[in-house]
């Protein structure tokens, strides 16, 4: 997988607050890394910041610009694969934005855009914990829940580009309302934001819990994890239910796709060794025996750099 | 996708009772079709029959044998993608059989083997109801339940070759025992064999049902469908539960993979317009909005020829 022909690419990671850019060579080495804070969230203003941070990363790489063979951007949101338009990006308040076109016009180069978790999965496969695998699934549990799929060595984005919306599979028909507007999604039970909200709702409804003093200003998923560690019954119950739902869903994804490696990432999983362990055990117990037999289950290795590194691999296909 | 260069391939479909073979040209036209009954089930005896039916199809095509550029075989069972060995094929009572090697030795040509539903999905994409789609899922509900996945234009077989085992995703942890030896699999509720067995078990346990006279010699899924049509409460209840479980599972697969087309096949679905309709409605309601928005849901169009046609496309990659 090494492309040590002197070429490099630019990878950009557009979050809700910051934009990061890196120049990355063909074997995944970071040549430079730059970061800028977003000012306004309008597409034009964000494109200006992206162009600025990309240009800074290009300069800081100290490589000839003509050796830069492409630009990739990862964004938390739904991306239309064919056109690289943003269908919706809740963090930015965007709907149908041609950020690829706006940035390409500023940089004078074509720009590819993909979902942030797709990009992170690609990064882990090409330069991280899933290196060497042809079929890899990244399951991410942070404030939201999602996945990135690399199948047959390539990013699987699906017919429209919205594959991997693992957080919005239905685990309880007519269940809890999810942020997406539908009911019973996995994310509504397992996502950090919802996990904490469920605890707060139970306490508000009169359930006794040692988490009560942490309600103000706002209860966090970390508080639930800490409460579970302290033996709080409510926290233990919610965490156990989340782990069970996540285990079954992840096992089923493994059964359907038979990946060589499963990467378990995101703040909730990384912050709860108990849940991480439960999910690993659950996948090994509930995925079909044939698909679990040779499955590796690993932590991500790229941490904060997954976004820029993965995005940098988009132009390499 | 047409390969009208005069080349053709041989596609073989190995069932539990018969072996079929067809010569197929690059655009999916059948040049010949032959069928032989299996005698013994030993790998050597089956390889003899496969070689015989393949040779007959080659001869009947009336094409020069040197224009035959490959041989593909579809088998109901788990196939190791790398080696094309059969890991397990319950219908044939096989475990770890190198049928590809046995057949290649007899034909003097390399042979590729894949799971029968993978092969059927490939056939529908290259020459059937899913033609023109890059990302297609075939969900099959017959006596068993399974799927075939064509992603990014290619068959997705997974790291070991056992992707698509949709019938063995878990829908009720610690639920009903499945033929695979695990508990709570989708197939244990939705597969035709299990659907009928559940009705028979309920009647044996004392539940009143108009299906009672059909218990001997053995109750079939068609009987349950007929009973539901006649208003039998037990049949209606079991059919509704099966449709609900299948709808959620299929919707979740669509959410994760974002196919352009979903092909709904197999005797239970094709024999129950009610269930077929319920699953279509359920997928449209429960898959993520973005993945359902442009999804086509179709019946298979190749019927009995899906096996040989799809297998014939294996050597074309």
Coordinates of C-alpha atoms in Angstrom, one line a residue:
Chain A
X1 CA 0.0 0.0 0.0
X2 CA 3.0 2.4 0.1
X3 CA 3.1 5.0 -2.6
X4 CA 6.5 6.4 -2.0
X5 CA 6.7 8.2 -5.3
X6 CA 7.1 11.6 -3.7
X7 CA 3.4 12.5 -4.1
X8 CA 1.3 13.6 -1.2
X9 CA -2.3 14.6 -0.6
X10 CA -4.1 17.0 1.7
X11 CA -6.6 15.7 4.2
X12 CA -9.1 18.0 5.9
X13 CA -11.3 17.3 8.9
X14 CA -14.2 19.7 9.3
X15 CA -15.7 19.5 12.8
X16 CA -18.4 21.7 14.4
X17 CA -15.8 24.1 15.9
X18 CA -12.5 23.6 14.1
X19 CA -11.1 22.7 10.8
X20 CA -7.8 20.7 10.6
X21 CA -5.7 20.0 7.6
X22 CA -2.7 17.7 7.0
X23 CA -0.3 17.0 4.2
X24 CA 0.1 13.2 4.1
X25 CA 2.3 11.0 2.0
X26 CA 1.4 7.7 0.4
X27 CA 2.2 5.6 3.4
X28 CA 0.3 7.7 5.8
X29 CA 3.1 9.8 7.3
X30 CA 2.0 13.3 8.4
X31 CA 4.1 15.9 6.7
X32 CA 2.3 18.8 8.4
X33 CA -0.7 19.5 10.5
X34 CA -2.6 22.8 10.8
X35 CA -5.8 23.8 12.7
X36 CA -8.1 26.8 12.5
X37 CA -11.1 27.8 14.5
X38 CA -14.3 28.3 12.5
X39 CA -15.8 31.8 12.6
X40 CA -19.2 31.8 10.9
X41 CA -20.9 28.6 9.8
X42 CA -22.1 29.8 6.4
X43 CA -20.8 27.6 3.6
X44 CA -18.8 30.5 2.1
X45 CA -17.1 31.4 5.4
X46 CA -16.3 27.7 6.2
X47 CA -14.9 27.3 2.7
X48 CA -12.7 30.3 3.4
X49 CA -11.3 28.7 6.6
X50 CA -10.9 25.3 4.9
X51 CA -8.9 27.0 2.0
X52 CA -6.8 28.9 4.6
X53 CA -5.9 25.8 6.7
X54 CA -5.3 23.7 3.5
X55 CA -3.0 26.3 2.1
X56 CA -1.1 26.5 5.5
X57 CA -0.7 22.7 5.6
X58 CA 0.5 22.7 2.0
X59 CA 3.1 25.4 2.8
X60 CA 4.2 23.7 6.1
X61 CA 4.8 20.4 4.3
X62 CA 7.8 22.0 2.5
X63 CA 7.0 19.9 -0.5
X64 CA 6.5 21.2 -4.1
X65 CA 2.8 21.9 -4.5
X66 CA 2.7 20.1 -7.9
X67 CA 3.4 16.9 -6.0
X68 CA 0.0 17.3 -4.2
X69 CA -2.2 14.9 -6.1
X70 CA -5.5 15.5 -4.4
X71 CA -7.6 17.0 -1.6
X72 CA -10.1 15.0 0.6
X73 CA -12.4 16.3 3.3
X74 CA -14.2 14.5 6.1
X75 CA -17.4 16.0 7.5
X76 CA -19.9 14.8 10.1
X77 CA -23.0 14.5 8.0
X78 CA -24.6 12.8 5.1
X79 CA -22.7 13.2 1.9
X80 CA -24.0 12.4 -1.6
X81 CA -21.3 10.1 -3.0
X82 CA -21.8 11.0 -6.7
X83 CA -21.6 14.8 -6.3
X84 CA -19.7 15.1 -3.1
X85 CA -22.4 17.5 -1.9
X86 CA -23.4 17.7 1.8
X87 CA -27.0 16.4 2.1
X88 CA -27.2 17.4 5.7
X89 CA -24.6 18.3 8.4
X90 CA -26.4 18.9 11.7
X91 CA -23.3 20.3 13.5
X92 CA -23.0 23.0 10.9
X93 CA -26.7 23.6 10.3
X94 CA -26.2 22.7 6.6
X95 CA -28.6 21.2 4.1
X96 CA -27.6 20.6 0.5
X97 CA -24.3 22.4 0.4
X98 CA -21.7 22.0 -2.3
X99 CA -18.7 22.5 0.0
X100 CA -16.5 20.4 -2.4
X101 CA -17.3 23.0 -5.2
X102 CA -16.7 26.0 -3.0
X103 CA -13.4 24.7 -1.7
X104 CA -12.3 23.5 -5.2
X105 CA -12.9 27.0 -6.5
X106 CA -10.7 28.5 -3.8
X107 CA -7.9 25.9 -4.1
X108 CA -7.9 25.5 -7.9
X109 CA -8.0 21.7 -7.4
X110 CA -10.7 19.0 -7.3
X111 CA -11.9 18.2 -3.9
X112 CA -13.5 14.9 -2.6
X113 CA -15.8 14.9 0.4
X114 CA -17.0 11.9 2.5
X115 CA -18.6 11.2 5.9
X116 CA -16.3 11.6 8.8
X117 CA -16.6 8.0 10.0
X118 CA -16.1 6.6 6.5
X119 CA -13.0 8.7 6.4
X120 CA -11.8 7.5 9.8
X121 CA -12.4 3.9 8.8
X122 CA -10.3 4.5 5.6
X123 CA -7.6 6.0 7.8
X124 CA -7.5 3.1 10.2
X125 CA -7.3 0.6 7.2
X126 CA -4.6 2.5 5.3
X127 CA -2.5 3.8 8.2
X128 CA -3.8 2.7 11.5
X129 CA -5.1 -0.3 13.6
X130 CA -6.8 -2.0 10.6
X131 CA -3.8 -1.8 8.3
X132 CA -3.5 -4.8 6.0
X133 CA -7.2 -5.8 6.2
X134 CA -9.4 -5.7 3.1
X135 CA -12.7 -5.8 4.9
X136 CA -12.9 -3.6 8.0
X137 CA -15.8 -2.1 10.1
X138 CA -15.3 0.9 12.4
X139 CA -18.1 1.1 15.0
X140 CA -18.0 4.5 16.7
X141 CA -19.9 5.3 19.9
X142 CA -19.5 8.9 21.0
X143 CA -22.2 11.4 21.6
X144 CA -23.6 9.9 18.5
X145 CA -23.3 6.4 17.0
X146 CA -22.1 5.5 13.6
X147 CA -19.9 3.3 11.5
X148 CA -17.4 3.4 8.6
X149 CA -17.1 0.5 6.2
X150 CA -14.2 -0.5 4.1
X151 CA -15.1 -3.5 2.0
X152 CA -13.1 -5.2 -0.7
X153 CA -10.3 -2.7 0.1
X154 CA -12.4 0.3 -0.8
X155 CA -14.6 2.7 1.1
X156 CA -18.2 1.5 0.9
X157 CA -20.4 4.6 0.7
X158 CA -23.5 3.1 -0.9
X159 CA -25.8 4.1 -3.7
X160 CA -26.4 7.6 -2.4
X161 CA -23.4 7.9 -0.1
X162 CA -25.2 7.4 3.2
X163 CA -24.1 3.8 4.0
X164 CA -22.9 3.1 7.6
X165 CA -25.7 4.9 9.5
X166 CA -25.4 2.2 12.1
X167 CA -26.7 4.6 14.8
X168 CA -30.1 4.7 13.0
X169 CA -30.8 1.0 12.7
X170 CA -34.0 0.2 14.7
X171 CA -33.5 -1.7 17.9
X172 CA -36.9 -1.1 19.5
X173 CA -39.7 -0.4 17.0
X174 CA -41.7 2.5 18.4
X175 CA -39.1 3.0 21.0
X176 CA -37.4 6.2 22.3
X177 CA -37.4 9.2 20.0
X178 CA -34.0 9.8 18.4
X179 CA -32.4 13.1 17.4
X180 CA -33.0 12.1 13.7
X181 CA -36.7 12.3 14.3
X182 CA -37.4 8.6 14.1
X183 CA -38.1 6.1 17.0
X184 CA -36.2 3.3 18.4
X185 CA -32.8 4.0 16.8
X186 CA -29.7 2.4 18.4
X187 CA -28.3 5.9 19.0
X188 CA -31.3 6.8 21.1
X189 CA -30.1 4.2 23.7
X190 CA -26.4 3.9 23.2
X191 CA -25.1 7.4 22.1
X192 CA -23.5 9.3 25.0
X193 CA -25.9 12.2 24.7
X194 CA -28.9 9.9 25.0
X195 CA -27.4 7.7 27.7
X196 CA -27.0 10.7 29.9
X197 CA -30.4 12.1 28.9
X198 CA -32.1 8.8 29.9
X199 CA -30.5 9.0 33.3
X200 CA -31.6 12.6 33.7
X201 CA -35.1 11.7 32.6
X202 CA -35.3 8.8 35.1
X203 CA -34.2 11.0 37.9
X204 CA -36.6 13.8 36.9
X205 CA -39.3 11.1 37.0
X206 CA -38.4 10.4 40.6
X207 CA -35.9 7.6 40.4
X208 CA -33.3 7.7 43.2
X209 CA -29.7 7.9 42.0
X210 CA -26.3 9.0 43.2
X211 CA -26.1 10.9 39.8
X212 CA -28.6 13.5 41.1
X213 CA -26.0 16.1 42.2
X214 CA -24.5 16.0 38.7
X215 CA -27.6 17.0 36.9
X216 CA -26.6 20.7 36.8
X217 CA -25.4 22.1 34.6
X218 CA -25.9 18.9 32.5
X219 CA -25.4 15.2 33.1
X220 CA -22.8 13.6 30.8
X221 CA -22.1 10.1 29.6
X222 CA -18.9 10.1 31.7
X223 CA -21.1 10.8 34.8
X224 CA -23.1 7.7 34.0
X225 CA -19.9 5.6 33.6
X226 CA -18.6 7.0 36.9
X227 CA -21.9 6.3 38.6
X228 CA -21.9 2.7 37.3
X229 CA -18.3 2.4 38.7
X230 CA -19.7 3.6 42.1
X231 CA -22.4 1.0 42.0
X232 CA -25.4 3.3 41.2
X233 CA -28.3 1.0 40.2
X234 CA -29.7 3.4 37.6
X235 CA -26.3 3.9 35.9
X236 CA -25.6 0.2 36.0
X237 CA -28.9 -0.6 34.4
X238 CA -28.7 1.9 31.6
X239 CA -25.1 1.0 30.8
X240 CA -26.0 -2.7 30.7
X241 CA -28.9 -2.1 28.4
X242 CA -26.8 0.0 26.1
X243 CA -24.0 -2.6 26.0
X244 CA -26.5 -5.4 25.2
X245 CA -28.2 -3.4 22.4
X246 CA -24.8 -2.4 21.0
X247 CA -23.5 -6.0 21.2
X248 CA -26.4 -7.5 19.3
X249 CA -26.3 -4.8 16.6
X250 CA -22.6 -5.1 16.2
X251 CA -22.7 -8.9 16.1
X252 CA -25.4 -8.7 13.4
X253 CA -23.3 -6.3 11.3
X254 CA -20.4 -8.7 11.6
X255 CA -22.6 -11.6 10.6
X256 CA -23.8 -9.8 7.5
X257 CA -20.5 -8.4 6.4
X258 CA -17.8 -10.9 7.7
X259 CA -15.1 -8.3 8.2
X260 CA -11.5 -9.3 9.0
X261 CA -11.3 -6.6 11.6
X262 CA -13.7 -4.7 13.8
X263 CA -12.4 -1.3 15.2
X264 CA -14.3 -0.2 18.3
X265 CA -13.9 3.6 18.8
X266 CA -15.5 6.8 20.1
X267 CA -15.5 8.4 23.5
X268 CA -18.2 6.3 25.1
X269 CA -16.5 3.0 24.2
X270 CA -13.0 4.3 24.9
X271 CA -14.2 5.8 28.2
X272 CA -15.8 2.6 29.4
X273 CA -13.5 -0.4 29.5
X274 CA -16.5 -2.4 30.9
X275 CA -18.7 -1.6 27.9
X276 CA -15.8 -2.2 25.5
X277 CA -15.3 -5.6 27.0
X278 CA -19.0 -6.5 27.0
X279 CA -19.3 -5.6 23.3
X280 CA -16.2 -7.7 22.4
X281 CA -17.7 -10.7 24.3
X282 CA -21.1 -10.1 22.8
X283 CA -19.8 -10.0 19.3
X284 CA -17.8 -13.2 19.8
X285 CA -20.9 -14.9 21.3
X286 CA -23.6 -13.6 19.0
X287 CA -22.0 -13.2 15.6
X288 CA -22.3 -16.3 13.4
X289 CA -19.5 -18.7 14.3
X290 CA -18.0 -18.6 10.8
X291 CA -17.8 -14.8 10.8
X292 CA -16.5 -14.5 14.3
X293 CA -13.9 -17.3 14.0
X294 CA -11.1 -15.2 12.4
X295 CA -12.3 -11.7 13.4
X296 CA -9.8 -9.3 15.0
X297 CA -11.4 -6.7 17.4
X298 CA -9.1 -3.7 18.0
X299 CA -9.0 -0.2 19.3
X300 CA -8.4 2.6 16.8
X301 CA -4.8 3.8 16.7
X302 CA -5.0 7.2 15.0
X303 CA -7.0 9.1 17.7
X304 CA -7.4 12.8 16.7
X305 CA -5.5 12.3 13.4
X306 CA -7.9 9.7 12.0
X307 CA -9.9 12.5 10.3
X308 CA -7.1 14.2 8.5
X309 CA -5.3 11.0 7.7
X310 CA -8.4 9.2 6.4
X311 CA -9.4 12.2 4.3
X312 CA -6.0 12.3 2.8
X313 CA -6.5 8.8 1.5
X314 CA -9.8 9.7 -0.3
X315 CA -8.0 10.9 -3.5
X316 CA -6.0 7.8 -3.6
X317 CA -9.2 5.7 -4.1
Chain B
X1 CA -21.6 -4.6 -18.8
X2 CA -21.9 -6.4 -22.1
X3 CA -18.9 -8.5 -23.1
X4 CA -19.8 -9.4 -26.7
X5 CA -16.4 -10.6 -27.7
X6 CA -17.6 -14.1 -28.4
X7 CA -16.4 -15.4 -25.1
X8 CA -18.6 -17.3 -22.8
X9 CA -18.5 -19.0 -19.4
X10 CA -20.0 -22.0 -17.7
X11 CA -22.2 -21.5 -14.6
X12 CA -23.1 -24.5 -12.4
X13 CA -25.7 -24.6 -9.7
X14 CA -25.3 -27.5 -7.2
X15 CA -28.4 -28.1 -5.2
X16 CA -29.2 -30.9 -2.7
X17 CA -30.8 -33.1 -5.4
X18 CA -29.7 -31.8 -8.8
X19 CA -26.8 -30.2 -10.6
X20 CA -27.5 -27.7 -13.4
X21 CA -25.1 -26.2 -15.8
X22 CA -25.4 -23.4 -18.4
X23 CA -23.2 -21.8 -21.0
X24 CA -23.7 -18.1 -20.7
X25 CA -22.4 -15.3 -22.9
X26 CA -21.1 -12.0 -21.6
X27 CA -24.5 -10.2 -21.6
X28 CA -26.2 -13.0 -19.7
X29 CA -27.8 -14.9 -22.6
X30 CA -28.2 -18.6 -22.0
X31 CA -26.5 -20.6 -24.7
X32 CA -27.4 -24.0 -23.3
X33 CA -28.8 -25.5 -20.1
X34 CA -28.4 -29.0 -18.8
X35 CA -29.5 -30.8 -15.6
X36 CA -28.4 -34.0 -13.9
X37 CA -29.6 -35.8 -10.8
X38 CA -27.0 -36.4 -8.1
X39 CA -26.4 -40.0 -7.3
X40 CA -24.2 -40.3 -4.2
X41 CA -23.3 -37.2 -2.2
X42 CA -19.6 -38.0 -1.8
X43 CA -17.4 -35.2 -3.1
X44 CA -15.8 -37.4 -5.7
X45 CA -19.2 -38.6 -7.0
X46 CA -20.7 -35.1 -7.0
X47 CA -17.6 -33.8 -8.9
X48 CA -18.2 -36.5 -11.5
X49 CA -21.8 -35.3 -12.0
X50 CA -20.7 -31.7 -12.1
X51 CA -18.1 -32.5 -14.7
X52 CA -20.6 -34.5 -16.7
X53 CA -23.3 -31.7 -16.7
X54 CA -20.7 -29.0 -17.4
X55 CA -19.3 -31.0 -20.4
X56 CA -22.8 -31.5 -21.7
X57 CA -23.6 -27.7 -21.4
X58 CA -20.3 -26.9 -23.2
X59 CA -21.2 -29.3 -26.0
X60 CA -24.8 -28.1 -26.3
X61 CA -23.6 -24.4 -26.6
X62 CA -22.2 -25.2 -30.0
X63 CA -19.4 -22.7 -29.3
X64 CA -15.7 -23.4 -29.6
X65 CA -14.5 -24.7 -26.2
X66 CA -11.5 -22.3 -26.3
X67 CA -13.9 -19.4 -26.1
X68 CA -15.0 -20.6 -22.7
X69 CA -13.0 -18.3 -20.3
X70 CA -14.1 -19.7 -17.0
X71 CA -16.2 -21.9 -14.8
X72 CA -18.2 -20.8 -11.7
X73 CA -20.2 -22.9 -9.2
X74 CA -22.9 -21.8 -6.7
X75 CA -23.4 -24.0 -3.7
X76 CA -25.7 -23.7 -0.7
X77 CA -23.2 -23.5 2.1
X78 CA -20.3 -21.6 3.5
X79 CA -17.5 -21.1 1.1
X80 CA -14.0 -19.9 1.9
X81 CA -13.4 -17.1 -0.5
X82 CA -9.6 -17.3 -0.7
X83 CA -9.4 -21.0 -1.5
X84 CA -12.9 -21.7 -2.9
X85 CA -13.2 -24.6 -0.5
X86 CA -16.6 -25.6 1.0
X87 CA -16.4 -25.0 4.7
X88 CA -19.8 -26.6 5.3
X89 CA -22.7 -27.5 3.0
X90 CA -25.5 -29.0 5.2
X91 CA -27.6 -30.2 2.2
X92 CA -24.8 -32.3 1.0
X93 CA -23.4 -33.3 4.4
X94 CA -20.1 -31.8 3.5
X95 CA -17.4 -30.2 5.7
X96 CA -14.2 -28.8 4.3
X97 CA -14.4 -30.1 0.8
X98 CA -12.3 -28.9 -2.1
X99 CA -15.0 -29.2 -4.7
X100 CA -13.3 -26.5 -6.8
X101 CA -10.1 -28.6 -7.0
X102 CA -12.0 -31.9 -7.7
X103 CA -13.9 -30.3 -10.5
X104 CA -10.9 -28.4 -11.9
X105 CA -9.0 -31.6 -12.2
X106 CA -11.8 -33.2 -14.2
X107 CA -12.4 -30.2 -16.5
X108 CA -8.8 -29.2 -16.9
X109 CA -9.8 -25.6 -16.1
X110 CA -9.8 -23.4 -13.0
X111 CA -13.1 -23.4 -11.1
X112 CA -14.5 -20.6 -8.8
X113 CA -17.0 -21.5 -6.1
X114 CA -19.3 -19.1 -4.2
X115 CA -22.4 -19.3 -2.0
X116 CA -25.6 -19.9 -3.9
X117 CA -27.3 -16.6 -2.7
X118 CA -24.1 -14.6 -3.5
X119 CA -24.3 -16.1 -6.9
X120 CA -28.0 -15.4 -7.3
X121 CA -27.4 -11.7 -6.3
X122 CA -24.6 -11.4 -8.9
X123 CA -26.9 -12.9 -11.5
X124 CA -29.7 -10.5 -10.7
X125 CA -27.3 -7.5 -10.9
X126 CA -25.6 -8.6 -14.1
X127 CA -28.6 -10.1 -16.0
X128 CA -31.8 -9.7 -14.0
X129 CA -34.0 -7.4 -11.9
X130 CA -31.1 -5.5 -10.4
X131 CA -29.3 -4.8 -13.7
X132 CA -27.6 -1.5 -13.8
X133 CA -27.2 -1.1 -10.0
X134 CA -23.8 -0.9 -8.4
X135 CA -25.0 -1.7 -4.9
X136 CA -27.6 -4.4 -4.6
X137 CA -28.9 -6.6 -1.8
X138 CA -30.8 -9.8 -2.4
X139 CA -32.8 -11.0 0.7
X140 CA -34.0 -14.6 0.3
X141 CA -36.7 -16.2 2.4
X142 CA -37.3 -19.8 1.6
X143 CA -37.0 -22.8 3.9
X144 CA -33.9 -20.9 5.1
X145 CA -33.1 -17.2 5.2
X146 CA -30.1 -15.6 3.6
X147 CA -28.8 -12.7 1.5
X148 CA -26.4 -12.0 -1.3
X149 CA -24.5 -8.7 -1.5
X150 CA -23.2 -6.9 -4.5
X151 CA -21.3 -3.8 -3.3
X152 CA -19.4 -1.4 -5.5
X153 CA -20.3 -3.5 -8.5
X154 CA -18.6 -6.6 -7.0
X155 CA -19.7 -9.6 -5.0
X156 CA -19.0 -8.9 -1.3
X157 CA -18.0 -12.2 0.2
X158 CA -16.1 -10.9 3.2
X159 CA -12.8 -11.7 4.8
X160 CA -13.5 -15.5 5.0
X161 CA -16.2 -15.7 2.4
X162 CA -19.2 -16.0 4.7
X163 CA -20.7 -12.6 4.4
X164 CA -24.4 -12.4 3.9
X165 CA -25.5 -14.8 6.6
X166 CA -28.6 -12.6 7.2
X167 CA -30.6 -15.6 8.4
X168 CA -28.3 -15.9 11.4
X169 CA -28.4 -12.4 12.8
X170 CA -29.8 -12.4 16.2
X171 CA -33.4 -11.0 16.6
X172 CA -34.2 -12.4 20.0
X173 CA -31.2 -13.1 22.3
X174 CA -31.7 -16.4 24.0
X175 CA -34.7 -17.0 21.7
X176 CA -35.7 -20.0 19.7
X177 CA -33.1 -22.6 18.8
X178 CA -32.0 -22.3 15.1
X179 CA -30.8 -25.2 12.9
X180 CA -27.3 -23.6 13.1
X181 CA -27.2 -24.5 16.8
X182 CA -27.4 -20.9 18.0
X183 CA -30.4 -19.2 19.6
X184 CA -32.6 -16.3 18.4
X185 CA -31.6 -16.2 14.7
X186 CA -33.9 -14.5 12.2
X187 CA -34.2 -17.8 10.3
X188 CA -35.6 -19.5 13.5
X189 CA -38.7 -17.3 13.2
X190 CA -38.9 -16.4 9.5
X191 CA -37.6 -19.3 7.5
X192 CA -40.4 -21.4 6.0
X193 CA -39.3 -24.6 7.8
X194 CA -39.3 -22.9 11.2
X195 CA -42.5 -20.9 10.5
X196 CA -44.3 -24.2 9.9
X197 CA -42.6 -25.9 12.8
X198 CA -43.7 -23.1 15.2
X199 CA -47.3 -23.6 14.1
X200 CA -47.0 -27.4 14.6
X201 CA -45.4 -26.9 18.0
X202 CA -48.2 -24.5 19.1
X203 CA -50.8 -27.0 18.0
X204 CA -49.0 -29.9 19.8
X205 CA -49.0 -27.7 22.9
X206 CA -52.8 -27.5 22.7
X207 CA -53.4 -24.3 20.7
X208 CA -56.6 -24.6 18.6
X209 CA -56.0 -24.0 14.9
X210 CA -57.6 -24.8 11.6
X211 CA -54.1 -26.0 10.5
X212 CA -54.5 -29.2 12.7
X213 CA -55.7 -31.5 9.9
X214 CA -52.6 -30.5 7.9
X215 CA -50.1 -31.6 10.5
X216 CA -49.7 -35.0 8.9
X217 CA -47.5 -35.9 7.1
X218 CA -45.8 -32.5 7.8
X219 CA -47.0 -28.9 8.0
X220 CA -45.5 -26.6 5.4
X221 CA -45.0 -22.8 5.2
X222 CA -47.6 -22.8 2.4
X223 CA -50.1 -24.2 4.9
X224 CA -49.5 -21.4 7.3
X225 CA -49.9 -18.9 4.5
X226 CA -53.2 -20.6 3.5
X227 CA -54.3 -20.7 7.1
X228 CA -53.6 -17.0 7.4
X229 CA -55.7 -16.4 4.3
X230 CA -58.5 -18.3 5.9
X231 CA -58.3 -16.2 9.0
X232 CA -56.7 -18.8 11.4
X233 CA -55.6 -16.8 14.4
X234 CA -52.4 -18.8 15.0
X235 CA -51.3 -18.6 11.4
X236 CA -52.0 -14.8 11.3
X237 CA -50.1 -14.3 14.5
X238 CA -47.0 -16.3 13.4
X239 CA -47.0 -14.7 9.9
X240 CA -47.3 -11.2 11.4
X241 CA -44.4 -11.8 13.8
X242 CA -42.3 -13.2 11.0
X243 CA -43.1 -10.2 8.8
X244 CA -42.2 -7.7 11.6
X245 CA -38.9 -9.4 12.4
X246 CA -38.0 -9.6 8.7
X247 CA -39.0 -6.0 8.1
X248 CA -36.8 -4.6 10.9
X249 CA -33.8 -6.7 10.0
X250 CA -34.1 -5.8 6.3
X251 CA -34.6 -2.1 7.1
X252 CA -31.4 -2.2 9.3
X253 CA -29.4 -3.9 6.5
X254 CA -30.6 -1.1 4.1
X255 CA -29.6 1.5 6.6
X256 CA -26.1 0.1 7.0
X257 CA -25.4 -0.6 3.4
X258 CA -27.5 2.0 1.4
X259 CA -28.1 -0.2 -1.6
X260 CA -29.7 1.2 -4.8
X261 CA -31.9 -1.9 -5.1
X262 CA -33.3 -4.5 -2.7
X263 CA -34.4 -7.8 -4.4
X264 CA -36.9 -9.7 -2.3
X265 CA -36.9 -13.4 -3.2
X266 CA -37.4 -17.0 -2.1
X267 CA -40.5 -19.2 -1.8
X268 CA -41.9 -17.8 1.4
X269 CA -41.8 -14.2 0.2
X270 CA -42.9 -15.0 -3.4
X271 CA -45.7 -17.2 -1.9
X272 CA -47.0 -14.6 0.4
X273 CA -48.0 -11.3 -1.3
X274 CA -49.1 -10.1 2.2
X275 CA -45.7 -10.7 3.7
X276 CA -43.9 -9.3 0.6
X277 CA -46.0 -6.1 0.9
X278 CA -45.4 -5.8 4.7
X279 CA -41.7 -6.1 4.3
X280 CA -41.7 -3.4 1.6
X281 CA -43.7 -1.1 3.7
X282 CA -41.6 -1.9 6.8
X283 CA -38.3 -1.2 5.0
X284 CA -39.7 2.1 3.6
X285 CA -40.8 3.1 7.2
X286 CA -37.9 1.9 9.2
X287 CA -34.8 2.2 7.1
X288 CA -33.1 5.6 7.6
X289 CA -34.8 8.2 5.5
X290 CA -31.7 9.0 3.5
X291 CA -31.1 5.3 2.5
X292 CA -34.8 4.6 1.8
X293 CA -35.3 7.7 -0.3
X294 CA -34.0 6.4 -3.6
X295 CA -34.2 2.7 -2.9
X296 CA -35.8 0.4 -5.5
X297 CA -37.5 -2.7 -4.1
X298 CA -38.1 -5.4 -6.7
X299 CA -38.8 -9.1 -7.2
X300 CA -36.1 -11.3 -8.7
X301 CA -36.5 -11.9 -12.4
X302 CA -34.2 -14.9 -13.1
X303 CA -36.3 -17.5 -11.1
X304 CA -34.7 -21.0 -11.5
X305 CA -31.9 -19.7 -13.8
X306 CA -30.5 -17.3 -11.1
X307 CA -28.1 -20.0 -9.9
X308 CA -26.5 -20.9 -13.2
X309 CA -26.5 -17.4 -14.6
X310 CA -25.0 -15.9 -11.5
X311 CA -22.4 -18.6 -11.3
X312 CA -21.5 -17.9 -14.9
X313 CA -20.6 -14.4 -13.9
X314 CA -18.1 -15.4 -11.2
X315 CA -15.2 -15.8 -13.6
X316 CA -15.9 -12.4 -15.0
X317 CA -15.2 -10.8 -11.6

